[in-house]
Structures are given as structure tokens and as C-alpha cells.
mmCIF file of C-alpha atoms in Angstrom:
data_model
loop_
_atom_site.group_PDB
_atom_site.id
_atom_site.type_symbol
_atom_site.label_atom_id
_atom_site.label_comp_id
_atom_site.label_asym_id
_atom_site.label_seq_id
_atom_site.Cartn_x
_atom_site.Cartn_y
_atom_site.Cartn_z
ATOM 1 C CA MET A 1 -1.632 -27.795 1.434
ATOM 2 C CA THR A 2 -2.083 -29.134 -2.181
ATOM 3 C CA ASP A 3 -3.706 -26.049 -3.855
ATOM 4 C CA LEU A 4 -1.560 -23.002 -3.523
ATOM 5 C CA PRO A 5 -3.720 -19.706 -3.808
ATOM 6 C CA ASP A 6 -2.813 -17.601 -6.901
ATOM 7 C CA TYR A 7 -0.724 -14.836 -5.347
ATOM 8 C CA ARG A 8 0.623 -13.248 -8.495
ATOM 9 C CA PRO A 9 -0.625 -10.128 -10.129
ATOM 10 C CA ARG A 10 -3.723 -10.398 -12.343
ATOM 11 C CA ILE A 11 -3.782 -8.477 -15.638
ATOM 12 C CA PRO A 12 -6.961 -8.649 -17.942
ATOM 13 C CA ALA A 13 -6.450 -9.879 -21.507
ATOM 14 C CA GLN A 14 -7.439 -6.395 -22.820
ATOM 15 C CA PRO A 15 -6.529 -4.014 -20.040
ATOM 16 C CA ALA A 16 -7.882 -0.538 -20.037
ATOM 17 C CA ARG A 17 -5.358 2.359 -21.247
ATOM 18 C CA VAL A 18 -3.423 4.164 -18.554
ATOM 19 C CA GLY A 19 -2.345 7.851 -18.368
ATOM 20 C CA LEU A 20 0.424 8.623 -15.951
ATOM 21 C CA VAL A 21 0.490 11.893 -13.953
ATOM 22 C CA GLY A 22 3.853 12.404 -12.387
ATOM 23 C CA ALA A 23 7.445 11.723 -13.723
ATOM 24 C CA GLY A 24 9.412 11.320 -10.475
ATOM 25 C CA ALA A 25 11.852 8.691 -9.309
ATOM 26 C CA ILE A 26 9.033 6.295 -8.256
ATOM 27 C CA ALA A 27 7.434 6.467 -11.628
ATOM 28 C CA ARG A 28 10.759 5.757 -13.314
ATOM 29 C CA SER A 29 11.953 3.075 -10.856
ATOM 30 C CA ALA A 30 8.781 1.168 -10.156
ATOM 31 C CA HIS A 31 5.451 2.068 -11.859
ATOM 32 C CA LEU A 32 6.734 1.991 -15.483
ATOM 33 C CA PRO A 33 9.128 -0.902 -15.245
ATOM 34 C CA ALA A 34 6.261 -2.968 -13.636
ATOM 35 C CA TYR A 35 3.909 -1.914 -16.223
ATOM 36 C CA ALA A 36 6.308 -2.776 -19.091
ATOM 37 C CA ALA A 37 7.044 -6.153 -17.505
ATOM 38 C CA TRP A 38 3.304 -7.010 -17.229
ATOM 39 C CA ARG A 39 2.174 -5.473 -20.470
ATOM 40 C CA ILE A 40 -0.016 -2.722 -18.998
ATOM 41 C CA PRO A 41 -0.484 -0.059 -21.598
ATOM 42 C CA VAL A 42 0.520 3.428 -20.744
ATOM 43 C CA VAL A 43 -0.496 5.752 -23.551
ATOM 44 C CA GLY A 44 0.081 9.181 -22.167
ATOM 45 C CA ILE A 45 1.969 11.074 -19.457
ATOM 46 C CA ALA A 46 2.123 14.593 -17.950
ATOM 47 C CA SER A 47 4.116 16.155 -15.190
ATOM 48 C CA ARG A 48 4.846 19.584 -13.690
ATOM 49 C CA THR A 49 8.263 19.230 -15.204
ATOM 50 C CA ALA A 50 7.752 18.647 -18.877
ATOM 51 C CA GLY A 51 11.367 17.632 -19.621
ATOM 52 C CA HIS A 52 10.957 14.753 -17.095
ATOM 53 C CA ALA A 53 7.814 13.643 -18.785
ATOM 54 C CA ARG A 54 9.531 13.647 -22.228
ATOM 55 C CA ALA A 55 12.449 11.734 -20.935
ATOM 56 C CA LEU A 56 10.256 8.947 -19.365
ATOM 57 C CA ALA A 57 8.109 8.891 -22.589
ATOM 58 C CA ALA A 58 11.220 8.309 -24.677
ATOM 59 C CA ASP A 59 12.683 5.671 -22.320
ATOM 60 C CA PHE A 60 9.356 3.667 -21.995
ATOM 61 C CA GLY A 61 7.791 4.125 -25.450
ATOM 62 C CA ILE A 62 4.834 6.303 -24.100
ATOM 63 C CA ALA A 63 3.111 7.758 -27.276
ATOM 64 C CA THR A 64 1.806 11.004 -26.016
ATOM 65 C CA VAL A 65 3.245 13.682 -23.644
ATOM 66 C CA HIS A 66 0.665 16.177 -22.488
ATOM 67 C CA GLU A 67 1.737 19.610 -21.691
ATOM 68 C CA THR A 68 -0.856 19.812 -18.660
ATOM 69 C CA VAL A 69 -2.708 17.468 -16.474
ATOM 70 C CA ASP A 70 -5.953 18.978 -17.852
ATOM 71 C CA ASP A 71 -4.892 17.920 -21.292
ATOM 72 C CA LEU A 72 -4.194 14.406 -20.234
ATOM 73 C CA LEU A 73 -7.490 14.110 -18.355
ATOM 74 C CA ALA A 74 -9.378 15.334 -21.670
ATOM 75 C CA ASP A 75 -7.479 12.607 -23.660
ATOM 76 C CA PRO A 76 -10.283 10.153 -24.833
ATOM 77 C CA ASP A 77 -7.545 7.512 -25.344
ATOM 78 C CA ILE A 78 -6.976 7.301 -21.496
ATOM 79 C CA ASP A 79 -9.319 5.293 -19.368
ATOM 80 C CA VAL A 80 -7.468 5.122 -16.040
ATOM 81 C CA VAL A 81 -5.274 7.827 -14.481
ATOM 82 C CA ASP A 82 -2.282 6.706 -12.460
ATOM 83 C CA ILE A 83 -1.550 9.478 -9.984
ATOM 84 C CA ALA A 84 2.139 9.029 -9.097
ATOM 85 C CA THR A 85 2.641 12.311 -7.214
ATOM 86 C CA GLY A 86 3.276 13.323 -3.457
ATOM 87 C CA PRO A 87 0.462 13.920 -0.916
ATOM 88 C CA ALA A 88 0.122 17.559 -1.580
ATOM 89 C CA GLY A 89 -2.696 18.294 -4.043
ATOM 90 C CA ARG A 90 -3.482 14.545 -4.465
ATOM 91 C CA LEU A 91 -7.265 14.927 -3.618
ATOM 92 C CA ASP A 92 -7.487 17.648 -6.144
ATOM 93 C CA LEU A 93 -6.146 15.483 -8.872
ATOM 94 C CA ILE A 94 -8.446 12.509 -7.833
ATOM 95 C CA GLU A 95 -11.469 14.759 -7.952
ATOM 96 C CA ALA A 96 -10.402 16.195 -11.331
ATOM 97 C CA ALA A 97 -9.862 12.760 -12.708
ATOM 98 C CA VAL A 98 -13.316 11.599 -11.509
ATOM 99 C CA ARG A 99 -14.929 14.732 -12.887
ATOM 100 C CA SER A 100 -13.209 13.804 -16.168
ATOM 101 C CA GLY A 101 -14.914 10.294 -16.111
ATOM 102 C CA LYS A 102 -11.446 8.438 -15.525
ATOM 103 C CA HIS A 103 -10.930 5.482 -13.265
ATOM 104 C CA VAL A 104 -8.067 6.255 -10.685
ATOM 105 C CA LEU A 105 -5.033 4.679 -9.133
ATOM 106 C CA ALA A 106 -3.725 7.042 -6.479
ATOM 107 C CA GLN A 107 -0.369 6.810 -4.862
ATOM 108 C CA LYS A 108 -0.231 6.079 -1.118
ATOM 109 C CA PRO A 109 -0.669 7.451 1.479
ATOM 110 C CA LEU A 110 -4.290 8.089 0.278
ATOM 111 C CA SER A 111 -4.543 11.039 2.750
ATOM 112 C CA VAL A 112 -2.447 12.458 5.565
ATOM 113 C CA ASP A 113 -4.945 15.113 6.630
ATOM 114 C CA ALA A 114 -8.051 14.165 8.773
ATOM 115 C CA ALA A 115 -9.729 17.486 7.734
ATOM 116 C CA GLU A 116 -9.915 16.332 4.065
ATOM 117 C CA LEU A 117 -11.651 13.054 4.765
ATOM 118 C CA PRO A 118 -15.168 14.386 4.349
ATOM 119 C CA ARG A 119 -14.386 15.748 1.021
ATOM 120 C CA LEU A 120 -12.522 12.573 0.099
ATOM 121 C CA ARG A 121 -15.597 10.491 0.868
ATOM 122 C CA ALA A 122 -17.789 12.834 -1.222
ATOM 123 C CA VAL A 123 -15.395 12.375 -4.213
ATOM 124 C CA LEU A 124 -15.618 8.572 -3.782
ATOM 125 C CA ALA A 125 -19.358 8.763 -3.575
ATOM 126 C CA SER A 126 -19.365 10.714 -6.766
ATOM 127 C CA ALA A 127 -17.152 8.139 -8.413
ATOM 128 C CA ARG A 128 -19.436 5.271 -7.349
ATOM 129 C CA GLU A 129 -22.520 7.047 -8.719
ATOM 130 C CA ARG A 130 -20.677 7.455 -12.023
ATOM 131 C CA GLY A 131 -19.590 3.760 -12.082
ATOM 132 C CA LEU A 132 -15.863 4.850 -11.790
ATOM 133 C CA ARG A 133 -13.435 2.906 -9.759
ATOM 134 C CA VAL A 134 -10.920 4.652 -7.431
ATOM 135 C CA ALA A 135 -8.076 2.540 -6.050
ATOM 136 C CA VAL A 136 -4.973 3.182 -4.198
ATOM 137 C CA ASN A 137 -1.370 2.089 -4.950
ATOM 138 C CA GLN A 138 -1.020 -0.059 -1.841
ATOM 139 C CA ASN A 139 1.487 -2.113 -3.812
ATOM 140 C CA ALA A 140 2.893 -4.070 -0.833
ATOM 141 C CA ARG A 141 -0.424 -5.989 -0.660
ATOM 142 C CA TRP A 142 1.129 -7.795 -3.630
ATOM 143 C CA ALA A 143 4.659 -8.419 -2.201
ATOM 144 C CA PRO A 144 4.621 -12.193 -2.869
ATOM 145 C CA ALA A 145 5.009 -13.228 0.764
ATOM 146 C CA TRP A 146 2.491 -10.801 2.007
ATOM 147 C CA ARG A 147 0.015 -11.561 -0.697
ATOM 148 C CA LEU A 148 0.047 -15.166 -0.157
ATOM 149 C CA ALA A 149 -0.169 -14.678 3.589
ATOM 150 C CA THR A 150 -3.350 -12.637 3.048
ATOM 151 C CA LEU A 151 -4.882 -15.271 0.931
ATOM 152 C CA LEU A 152 -3.947 -18.026 3.418
ATOM 153 C CA VAL A 153 -5.353 -16.023 6.356
ATOM 154 C CA ARG A 154 -8.583 -15.496 4.463
ATOM 155 C CA SER A 155 -8.776 -19.196 3.786
ATOM 156 C CA GLY A 156 -8.509 -20.011 7.513
ATOM 157 C CA ALA A 157 -5.148 -21.531 7.448
ATOM 158 C CA VAL A 158 -4.149 -20.227 10.812
ATOM 159 C CA GLY A 159 -7.631 -20.123 12.232
ATOM 160 C CA GLU A 160 -8.573 -16.955 13.863
ATOM 161 C CA VAL A 161 -5.866 -14.470 13.972
ATOM 162 C CA VAL A 162 -4.463 -13.784 17.450
ATOM 163 C CA GLY A 163 -1.576 -11.533 16.781
ATOM 164 C CA VAL A 164 0.468 -9.807 14.012
ATOM 165 C CA THR A 165 4.111 -8.880 14.497
ATOM 166 C CA HIS A 166 6.474 -6.833 12.217
ATOM 167 C CA LEU A 167 10.104 -6.185 12.719
ATOM 168 C CA HIS A 168 12.187 -3.811 10.499
ATOM 169 C CA ASP A 169 15.585 -5.502 10.430
ATOM 170 C CA LYS A 170 17.190 -3.583 7.717
ATOM 171 C CA PRO A 171 18.724 -0.113 6.965
ATOM 172 C CA LEU A 172 16.502 2.851 6.659
ATOM 173 C CA PRO A 173 16.438 4.565 3.272
ATOM 174 C CA PRO A 174 18.241 7.863 3.033
ATOM 175 C CA LEU A 175 16.212 10.421 4.832
ATOM 176 C CA ALA A 176 18.408 13.254 6.049
ATOM 177 C CA GLY A 177 18.220 16.112 3.629
ATOM 178 C CA THR A 178 15.226 14.769 1.798
ATOM 179 C CA ALA A 179 11.581 16.130 1.715
ATOM 180 C CA PHE A 180 10.471 13.079 3.720
ATOM 181 C CA ASP A 181 12.537 14.264 6.689
ATOM 182 C CA ASP A 182 10.281 17.520 6.896
ATOM 183 C CA VAL A 183 7.222 15.323 7.529
ATOM 184 C CA PRO A 184 6.330 15.290 11.187
ATOM 185 C CA HIS A 185 6.579 11.642 12.579
ATOM 186 C CA MET A 186 7.658 10.637 9.044
ATOM 187 C CA LEU A 187 8.236 6.901 9.922
ATOM 188 C CA ILE A 188 4.651 6.519 11.343
ATOM 189 C CA ALA A 189 2.983 8.959 8.968
ATOM 190 C CA ASP A 190 4.421 7.810 5.621
ATOM 191 C CA TYR A 191 7.060 4.989 5.778
ATOM 192 C CA LEU A 192 5.038 2.457 7.870
ATOM 193 C CA VAL A 193 1.850 2.911 5.860
ATOM 194 C CA HIS A 194 2.422 -0.326 3.911
ATOM 195 C CA TRP A 195 2.952 -2.307 7.175
ATOM 196 C CA ILE A 196 -0.142 -0.511 8.711
ATOM 197 C CA ASP A 197 -2.212 -1.386 5.553
ATOM 198 C CA ILE A 198 -1.049 -5.116 5.348
ATOM 199 C CA THR A 199 -1.691 -5.493 9.035
ATOM 200 C CA ARG A 200 -5.349 -4.334 8.774
ATOM 201 C CA CYS A 201 -5.775 -6.981 5.932
ATOM 202 C CA TRP A 202 -4.835 -9.613 8.277
ATOM 203 C CA LEU A 203 -7.005 -8.348 11.120
ATOM 204 C CA GLU A 204 -10.148 -8.173 8.992
ATOM 205 C CA GLY A 205 -13.400 -8.490 10.684
ATOM 206 C CA ALA A 206 -12.265 -6.756 14.047
ATOM 207 C CA HIS A 207 -12.963 -3.365 15.487
ATOM 208 C CA VAL A 208 -9.991 -1.333 16.423
ATOM 209 C CA VAL A 209 -10.158 -0.253 19.965
ATOM 210 C CA SER A 210 -6.749 1.364 20.620
ATOM 211 C CA VAL A 211 -3.782 2.626 18.650
ATOM 212 C CA THR A 212 -0.588 3.588 20.424
ATOM 213 C CA ALA A 213 2.536 4.758 18.781
ATOM 214 C CA GLN A 214 5.965 6.256 19.852
ATOM 215 C CA ASP A 215 8.934 7.487 18.056
ATOM 216 C CA SER A 216 12.294 8.513 19.314
ATOM 217 C CA ARG A 217 15.964 9.424 18.322
ATOM 218 C CA VAL A 218 18.464 6.529 18.564
ATOM 219 C CA PRO A 219 22.153 6.520 19.734
ATOM 220 C CA ALA A 220 24.294 8.056 17.218
ATOM 221 C CA GLN A 221 21.574 9.403 15.001
ATOM 222 C CA PRO A 222 23.070 12.384 12.997
ATOM 223 C CA ASP A 223 21.962 15.793 14.003
ATOM 224 C CA ALA A 224 21.023 16.341 10.343
ATOM 225 C CA ALA A 225 18.499 13.697 10.511
ATOM 226 C CA ARG A 226 15.545 15.578 12.051
ATOM 227 C CA ASN A 227 12.990 12.670 12.247
ATOM 228 C CA PRO A 228 13.333 9.987 14.862
ATOM 229 C CA TRP A 229 14.752 6.620 13.561
ATOM 230 C CA HIS A 230 12.927 4.497 16.125
ATOM 231 C CA ALA A 231 9.149 3.943 15.784
ATOM 232 C CA GLY A 232 6.672 1.561 17.136
ATOM 233 C CA ILE A 233 2.955 1.052 16.677
ATOM 234 C CA GLN A 234 0.733 -1.173 18.714
ATOM 235 C CA ILE A 235 -2.918 -1.959 17.606
ATOM 236 C CA GLY A 236 -5.620 -3.410 19.914
ATOM 237 C CA THR A 237 -8.896 -4.888 18.468
ATOM 238 C CA SER A 238 -12.367 -5.922 19.769
ATOM 239 C CA THR A 239 -11.512 -9.637 19.227
ATOM 240 C CA GLY A 240 -8.518 -9.543 21.571
ATOM 241 C CA ALA A 241 -6.251 -9.769 18.477
ATOM 242 C CA SER A 242 -3.250 -7.304 18.558
ATOM 243 C CA ALA A 243 -0.626 -6.081 16.331
ATOM 244 C CA SER A 244 2.973 -4.672 16.861
ATOM 245 C CA LEU A 245 5.069 -2.858 14.361
ATOM 246 C CA ARG A 246 8.591 -1.961 15.255
ATOM 247 C CA ILE A 247 11.490 -0.104 13.610
ATOM 248 C CA VAL A 248 14.431 -0.269 15.946
ATOM 249 C CA GLY A 249 16.535 2.228 13.942
ATOM 250 C CA ASP A 250 18.818 2.243 10.946
ATOM 251 C CA ALA A 251 19.667 -1.281 11.409
ATOM 252 C CA ARG A 252 23.498 -2.253 10.634
ATOM 253 C CA THR A 253 23.123 -5.531 8.720
ATOM 254 C CA GLN A 254 23.870 -6.872 5.228
ATOM 255 C CA SER A 255 21.560 -9.888 5.679
ATOM 256 C CA GLY A 256 18.294 -8.335 7.023
ATOM 257 C CA GLY A 257 14.959 -7.963 5.906
ATOM 258 C CA CYS A 258 11.377 -7.417 7.300
ATOM 259 C CA PRO A 259 10.324 -10.536 9.131
ATOM 260 C CA PHE A 260 6.657 -11.050 10.214
ATOM 261 C CA TRP A 261 4.582 -13.339 12.125
ATOM 262 C CA ILE A 262 0.840 -14.042 12.006
ATOM 263 C CA HIS A 263 -0.188 -16.155 14.922
ATOM 264 C CA GLY A 264 -3.555 -17.831 14.939
ATOM 265 C CA THR A 265 -5.658 -20.182 16.964
ATOM 266 C CA GLU A 266 -4.745 -23.095 14.659
ATOM 267 C CA GLY A 267 -1.324 -22.285 13.208
ATOM 268 C CA THR A 268 1.327 -19.691 12.484
ATOM 269 C CA LEU A 269 2.503 -17.988 9.339
ATOM 270 C CA ARG A 270 6.146 -16.584 9.323
ATOM 271 C CA GLY A 271 7.991 -14.904 6.665
ATOM 272 C CA SER A 272 9.912 -11.954 5.432
ATOM 273 C CA VAL A 273 10.036 -9.399 2.785
ATOM 274 C CA LEU A 274 12.691 -7.151 1.132
ATOM 275 C CA LEU A 275 16.445 -7.410 0.657
ATOM 276 C CA GLY A 276 16.079 -10.889 -0.909
ATOM 277 C CA SER A 277 14.866 -12.287 2.501
ATOM 278 C CA ASP A 278 11.497 -13.231 0.935
ATOM 279 C CA PHE A 279 10.037 -16.348 2.215
ATOM 280 C CA LEU A 280 6.727 -17.628 3.767
ATOM 281 C CA GLU A 281 5.982 -20.812 5.791
ATOM 282 C CA LEU A 282 2.907 -22.256 7.387
ATOM 283 C CA GLU A 283 3.206 -24.140 10.763
ATOM 284 C CA ARG A 284 0.054 -26.036 11.631
ATOM 285 C CA GLY A 285 -0.109 -29.038 13.841
ATOM 286 C CA ASP A 286 2.805 -31.314 13.091
ATOM 287 C CA ALA A 287 3.203 -29.984 9.533
ATOM 288 C CA ARG A 288 5.432 -27.316 8.437
ATOM 289 C CA THR A 289 5.139 -26.001 4.864
ATOM 290 C CA ARG A 290 7.463 -23.502 3.208
ATOM 291 C CA PHE A 291 5.920 -22.173 0.031
ATOM 292 C CA PRO A 292 7.917 -21.340 -3.225
ATOM 293 C CA LEU A 293 7.659 -17.793 -4.195
ATOM 294 C CA GLU A 294 8.078 -15.932 -7.368
ATOM 295 C CA GLY A 295 8.671 -12.287 -7.852
ATOM 296 C CA GLN A 296 9.482 -9.338 -5.661
ATOM 297 C CA TRP A 297 7.620 -6.508 -4.010
ATOM 298 C CA PHE A 298 9.632 -4.098 -6.271
ATOM 299 C CA THR A 299 8.424 -4.077 -8.891
ATOM 300 C CA ASP A 300 5.713 -6.839 -8.995
ATOM 301 C CA GLY A 301 3.681 -5.204 -6.195
ATOM 302 C CA PHE A 302 3.095 -2.152 -8.564
ATOM 303 C CA ALA A 303 1.884 -4.464 -11.268
ATOM 304 C CA GLY A 304 -0.453 -6.031 -8.689
ATOM 305 C CA ALA A 305 -1.934 -2.783 -7.460
ATOM 306 C CA MET A 306 -2.686 -1.504 -11.013
ATOM 307 C CA GLY A 307 -3.552 -4.956 -12.276
ATOM 308 C CA GLU A 308 -6.272 -5.314 -9.633
ATOM 309 C CA LEU A 309 -7.923 -2.072 -10.650
ATOM 310 C CA LEU A 310 -7.771 -2.947 -14.301
ATOM 311 C CA THR A 311 -9.342 -6.357 -13.587
ATOM 312 C CA ALA A 312 -12.004 -4.715 -11.408
ATOM 313 C CA VAL A 313 -12.710 -2.351 -14.222
ATOM 314 C CA ALA A 314 -12.902 -5.292 -16.716
ATOM 315 C CA GLU A 315 -15.193 -7.285 -14.396
ATOM 316 C CA ASP A 316 -17.337 -4.225 -13.311
ATOM 317 C CA ARG A 317 -16.582 -4.664 -9.549
ATOM 318 C CA GLU A 318 -14.820 -2.795 -6.819
ATOM 319 C CA PRO A 319 -11.005 -3.493 -6.589
ATOM 320 C CA GLU A 320 -9.579 -4.987 -3.485
ATOM 321 C CA ASN A 321 -7.451 -1.863 -2.996
ATOM 322 C CA ALA A 322 -10.479 0.443 -3.432
ATOM 323 C CA ALA A 323 -10.026 3.799 -1.835
ATOM 324 C CA GLU A 324 -13.088 3.142 0.418
ATOM 325 C CA HIS A 325 -11.378 0.037 1.737
ATOM 326 C CA VAL A 326 -8.050 1.952 2.299
ATOM 327 C CA LEU A 327 -9.799 4.528 4.311
ATOM 328 C CA ALA A 328 -9.416 2.345 7.311
ATOM 329 C CA THR A 329 -5.669 2.326 6.713
ATOM 330 C CA VAL A 330 -5.758 6.136 6.611
ATOM 331 C CA GLU A 331 -7.690 6.166 9.901
ATOM 332 C CA LEU A 332 -5.229 3.877 11.542
ATOM 333 C CA GLY A 333 -2.304 5.970 10.403
ATOM 334 C CA LEU A 334 -3.885 9.240 11.572
ATOM 335 C CA ALA A 335 -4.529 7.611 14.948
ATOM 336 C CA ALA A 336 -0.913 6.508 15.162
ATOM 337 C CA VAL A 337 0.314 9.923 14.364
ATOM 338 C CA ALA A 338 -1.955 11.538 16.921
ATOM 339 C CA SER A 339 -0.660 8.966 19.529
ATOM 340 C CA ALA A 340 2.924 9.734 18.721
ATOM 341 C CA ASP A 341 2.245 13.616 18.785
ATOM 342 C CA ALA A 342 0.851 13.091 22.348
ATOM 343 C CA GLY A 343 3.935 11.241 23.545
ATOM 344 C CA GLY A 344 2.498 7.707 23.063
ATOM 345 C CA VAL A 345 -1.096 8.239 24.631
ATOM 346 C CA PRO A 346 -3.290 5.559 23.241
ATOM 347 C CA VAL A 347 -5.888 6.760 20.789
ATOM 348 C CA HIS A 348 -9.278 5.250 20.675
ATOM 349 C CA PRO A 349 -10.876 5.273 17.221
ATOM 350 C CA ILE A 350 -14.671 5.450 16.887
ATOM 351 C CA ASP A 351 -16.418 2.928 14.790
ATOM 352 C CA LEU A 352 -13.160 1.885 12.993
ATOM 353 C CA VAL A 353 -14.032 -1.550 11.479
ATOM 354 C CA LEU A 354 -11.485 -3.583 9.537
ATOM 355 C CA THR A 355 -13.851 -5.034 6.782
ATOM 356 C CA ARG A 356 -12.666 -7.452 4.219
ATOM 357 C CA ALA A 357 -12.211 -6.188 0.692
ATOM 358 C CA SER A 358 -14.349 -8.170 -1.687
ATOM 359 C CA ASP A 359 -16.266 -7.871 -4.928
ATOM 360 C CA GLY A 360 -17.767 -4.372 -4.610
ATOM 361 C CA LYS A 361 -18.286 -4.547 -0.878
ATOM 362 C CA ALA A 362 -15.192 -2.588 0.267
ATOM 363 C CA SER A 363 -16.050 -0.402 3.161
ATOM 364 C CA THR A 364 -14.535 1.071 6.384
ATOM 365 C CA THR A 365 -17.734 1.240 8.467
#
């Protein structure tokens, strides 16, 4: 291939001004370093813990620390609200930001509760009526190997997708004793959301007909680790294409990563992300092409997610990571959790279509 698709984050020449809600570890380690590196202006911050907000503001040159989220939402100098908080209360924050006339980037997972989806859709409809953009921080979409793979799949580089496979060949992050370990089926409900989301991007155009998920404890897993360390998800679609996502456990390796394969009717993409394993190659016919990659998921992916929202605002269109597009990811995740909760019984979603994100046409049905 002679023309390599532009897979790097896009930032408009004059980006809208960002206000950050939340001052936790992810804001310090990912959001703000990414925004600083890509010159995304963060002009205000608010947090439940004012001291954390002041510390972040001092370290990253943020001009204004607001005492409350309401104060931040009332700030006329802020155009976009970056909600970098946990799932609890996230919908309330999205709704308040929309009511205040702000565009929104919401942390993932967008929702973990099926009961709140009708209200979420109503909030998104209200935002659309007001010309506001609500996007989701699905930052892994801009991990270099995954982003380039998405663009190549959309260009027809492998023909029609036949199957997607992911293997988690790396140690798990620390889970025992953390709040994440209190989340039922945590690996499926939270950790694998990025893998679910990128997989749906590669299966665009298909109806999901079945979702099957299992999790289980593994040999020598510490008693203190309450959540299972093995998890697997299988997705079947109306086209016959399928997907498999597998975490074998807390893999003992110093040279691992997260390899993936996208098999198509005319070729194969194979690659990996994380732990410095990043690569992507296309095999088609007698030719095999390995693409040079720049950047890393952490932290360029965070610039990609915010940059896409800022670019969409500047171009007056829906972002690729629009919340309405990500709703299909939410429904896939909820189906996987329901399957795991039932001991691996397949779940058959109704009218779950993996539509393509494109210029104002993002939708899940």
C-alpha cells in the first residue's frame, strides 16, 4: 500500500476550551499529559477533593480551580467538559453538562446499568436538539495499531471481515484490594470494555445475534482477589463473522502484549498493543506489509478521543466516538455480563446493529 491512512490524533487549529471534572489517578497519568503533549487547552478543573484539584492545576498549569462542579459548568470560558470520574453518578454529570450548554467527553464505560439507558438516550436526544456533542473516552480506538487497523478494515484491505480474535498475553493490573475488585464480573464489565469496543468497530455492518461470556478463578489465584482472573467473550453476528476475546489469567511474562488478528475474505491483519509490543502487518495475496507506527495507546489514545470530539465541534458534525455510537458497545458489554452471570448461557440481543461511525450518522439501531 502506498498511501497510509492518517491514524494519529487530530486536533483542530483552534480547539475549544476544556474543563476537567475529576482529579484522580487517570486524570493525572493520562488525560492531562496527553492534552499537554497535544496542546489541548484545559482552562478549569473541579473535583470532590479540592486538594487534588489544586495539585493537578499547579502541576499542569490549569488557570482556574472551581470549588464545585456546578461552578465549573457555569464558567463561560469552558466549552467542553471532560468527565474523568467513575461510573457512579456519571449520567447525572452528563445531564448537568448538557443542561449547562457544554459539549461532553465522558469516561468509559458509558454505562454499566441497563435500567438507565432510556434516560441516557433522552439526555443524548436533548444534546442533539441543542447542537451539543456528547462523546465517550474510548481512548483505545486511537491506540496506533488498533486505529490503523480500523482504517484499513474500513478501506476494504482485508475484504469482508470473517473473524476477530484477541488474546491478553500480559499480566493483569493490580486488582485485589482495589475498588475494581468489588465490581461483579469486573474483567467483563469494565476491563474488557476497550476490547469489546474496538471489536465492534471491526464488525461494523453486522447484526449481533449472540453473546456468550464466562469467567472463572485460575490456579493459584490469591483468596484476596475476589474477581475471577480468567474471562472469555464470544460474539456471533448475522453475517457469520465472529469474535473471540480471551484473558487467560495473570500471565507470567516479561515480553507479552495483547495480540490480535482480523481475518477477512481477502487478507489478514495481525498486530499487538501494550507493553511495547505494538505492531501491525497486513497479509494480502503474496504481499506482506508491516506498517511503521508512531505513538502509544497511553497517552496518545486520550488525545485521540478528546481530539476527535474537538474536531467534530469545530466541523459541526458528530464525532466518531459519539455516545450514540458507543451505545452498541454498552449493549454488548451488558449482554456479556448477563451471560457470565448465567454461567455462560448465550444471550441474544434484539436489534443490536453495529453501525459505522461517520459524519453525524452514528447510531446503534
